[in-house]
Amino acid sequence: MSTIEQLREQIQNIDHDIIRYIALRQDLCKKMGTLIRKEGKQIIDLEQEKKNLEFYESLSNEYSIDPKFVSRLFKLIIINSRV
């Protein structure tokens, strides 16, 4: 059985990974934004965002996580990643 401290450490490690992946995602979004601008396209693609949110909802159901929570979380991530 894990102790509370061990569980806290595991959670902290996961949180570290989440933040690291968000930073990586933002970096990729910046690179994609640069390419999109070079092509003269619109940065914001609402149709793609809709597809992504549907995908996230599917994943949330697969992992038994509240889809509304996942949707709110990713809307924040998407808004924060716009360049």
mmCIF file of C-alpha atoms in Angstrom:
data_model
loop_
_atom_site.group_PDB
_atom_site.id
_atom_site.type_symbol
_atom_site.label_atom_id
_atom_site.label_comp_id
_atom_site.label_asym_id
_atom_site.label_seq_id
_atom_site.Cartn_x
_atom_site.Cartn_y
_atom_site.Cartn_z
ATOM 1 C CA MET A 1 0.000 0.000 0.000
ATOM 2 C CA SER A 2 1.312 3.415 -0.922
ATOM 3 C CA THR A 3 1.665 6.067 1.693
ATOM 4 C CA ILE A 4 0.105 9.479 1.294
ATOM 5 C CA GLU A 5 3.537 10.959 0.605
ATOM 6 C CA GLN A 6 4.244 8.393 -2.108
ATOM 7 C CA LEU A 7 0.921 9.145 -3.750
ATOM 8 C CA ARG A 8 1.601 12.886 -3.545
ATOM 9 C CA GLU A 9 4.972 12.345 -5.187
ATOM 10 C CA GLN A 10 3.396 10.317 -7.997
ATOM 11 C CA ILE A 11 0.785 13.040 -8.540
ATOM 12 C CA GLN A 12 3.502 15.701 -8.586
ATOM 13 C CA ASN A 13 5.452 13.706 -11.182
ATOM 14 C CA ILE A 14 2.352 13.419 -13.357
ATOM 15 C CA ASP A 15 1.660 17.155 -12.955
ATOM 16 C CA HIS A 16 5.233 17.850 -14.048
ATOM 17 C CA ASP A 17 4.680 15.755 -17.177
ATOM 18 C CA ILE A 18 1.383 17.525 -17.909
ATOM 19 C CA ILE A 19 3.072 20.937 -17.736
ATOM 20 C CA ARG A 20 5.995 19.730 -19.854
ATOM 21 C CA TYR A 21 3.608 18.436 -22.523
ATOM 22 C CA ILE A 22 1.581 21.656 -22.493
ATOM 23 C CA ALA A 23 4.820 23.594 -23.079
ATOM 24 C CA LEU A 24 5.734 21.236 -25.931
ATOM 25 C CA ARG A 25 2.247 21.639 -27.402
ATOM 26 C CA GLN A 26 2.522 25.432 -27.261
ATOM 27 C CA ASP A 27 5.890 25.296 -29.009
ATOM 28 C CA LEU A 28 4.409 23.160 -31.792
ATOM 29 C CA CYS A 29 1.470 25.564 -32.097
ATOM 30 C CA LYS A 30 3.874 28.486 -32.532
ATOM 31 C CA LYS A 31 5.692 26.611 -35.295
ATOM 32 C CA MET A 32 2.401 25.717 -36.958
ATOM 33 C CA GLY A 33 1.254 29.345 -36.682
ATOM 34 C CA THR A 34 4.399 30.493 -38.461
ATOM 35 C CA LEU A 35 3.773 28.037 -41.311
ATOM 36 C CA ILE A 36 0.098 28.961 -41.541
ATOM 37 C CA ARG A 37 0.941 32.673 -41.755
ATOM 38 C CA LYS A 38 3.500 31.986 -44.501
ATOM 39 C CA GLU A 39 0.757 30.250 -46.480
ATOM 40 C CA GLY A 40 -1.547 33.238 -45.940
ATOM 41 C CA LYS A 41 -4.164 31.174 -44.127
ATOM 42 C CA GLN A 42 -6.256 32.043 -41.081
ATOM 43 C CA ILE A 43 -4.656 31.114 -37.769
ATOM 44 C CA ILE A 44 -7.931 30.154 -36.114
ATOM 45 C CA ASP A 45 -9.604 27.128 -37.707
ATOM 46 C CA LEU A 46 -12.887 26.623 -35.869
ATOM 47 C CA GLU A 47 -13.712 23.473 -37.857
ATOM 48 C CA GLN A 48 -10.415 21.860 -36.788
ATOM 49 C CA GLU A 49 -10.985 22.949 -33.190
ATOM 50 C CA LYS A 50 -14.436 21.327 -33.305
ATOM 51 C CA LYS A 51 -12.911 18.070 -34.606
ATOM 52 C CA ASN A 52 -10.285 18.189 -31.870
ATOM 53 C CA LEU A 53 -12.894 18.737 -29.150
ATOM 54 C CA GLU A 54 -14.895 15.768 -30.467
ATOM 55 C CA PHE A 55 -11.718 13.675 -30.346
ATOM 56 C CA TYR A 56 -11.017 14.806 -26.763
ATOM 57 C CA GLU A 57 -14.586 13.914 -25.788
ATOM 58 C CA SER A 58 -14.101 10.434 -27.233
ATOM 59 C CA LEU A 59 -10.866 10.011 -25.278
ATOM 60 C CA SER A 60 -12.467 11.257 -22.084
ATOM 61 C CA ASN A 61 -15.175 8.619 -22.417
ATOM 62 C CA GLU A 62 -12.530 5.969 -23.078
ATOM 63 C CA TYR A 63 -10.744 6.899 -19.841
ATOM 64 C CA SER A 64 -13.927 7.529 -17.804
ATOM 65 C CA ILE A 65 -13.237 11.232 -17.309
ATOM 66 C CA ASP A 66 -16.032 13.810 -17.316
ATOM 67 C CA PRO A 67 -16.216 15.022 -20.952
ATOM 68 C CA LYS A 68 -17.327 18.501 -19.856
ATOM 69 C CA PHE A 69 -14.212 18.828 -17.715
ATOM 70 C CA VAL A 70 -11.974 17.703 -20.585
ATOM 71 C CA SER A 71 -13.730 20.073 -22.984
ATOM 72 C CA ARG A 72 -13.269 23.056 -20.631
ATOM 73 C CA LEU A 73 -9.641 22.123 -20.048
ATOM 74 C CA PHE A 74 -8.821 21.860 -23.740
ATOM 75 C CA LYS A 75 -10.705 25.038 -24.608
ATOM 76 C CA LEU A 76 -8.370 26.833 -22.200
ATOM 77 C CA ILE A 77 -5.340 25.105 -23.696
ATOM 78 C CA ILE A 78 -6.460 25.960 -27.242
ATOM 79 C CA ILE A 79 -7.132 29.612 -26.409
ATOM 80 C CA ASN A 80 -3.780 29.881 -24.661
ATOM 81 C CA SER A 81 -1.986 28.263 -27.619
ATOM 82 C CA ARG A 82 -3.244 30.681 -30.240
ATOM 83 C CA VAL A 83 -0.441 32.756 -31.671
#
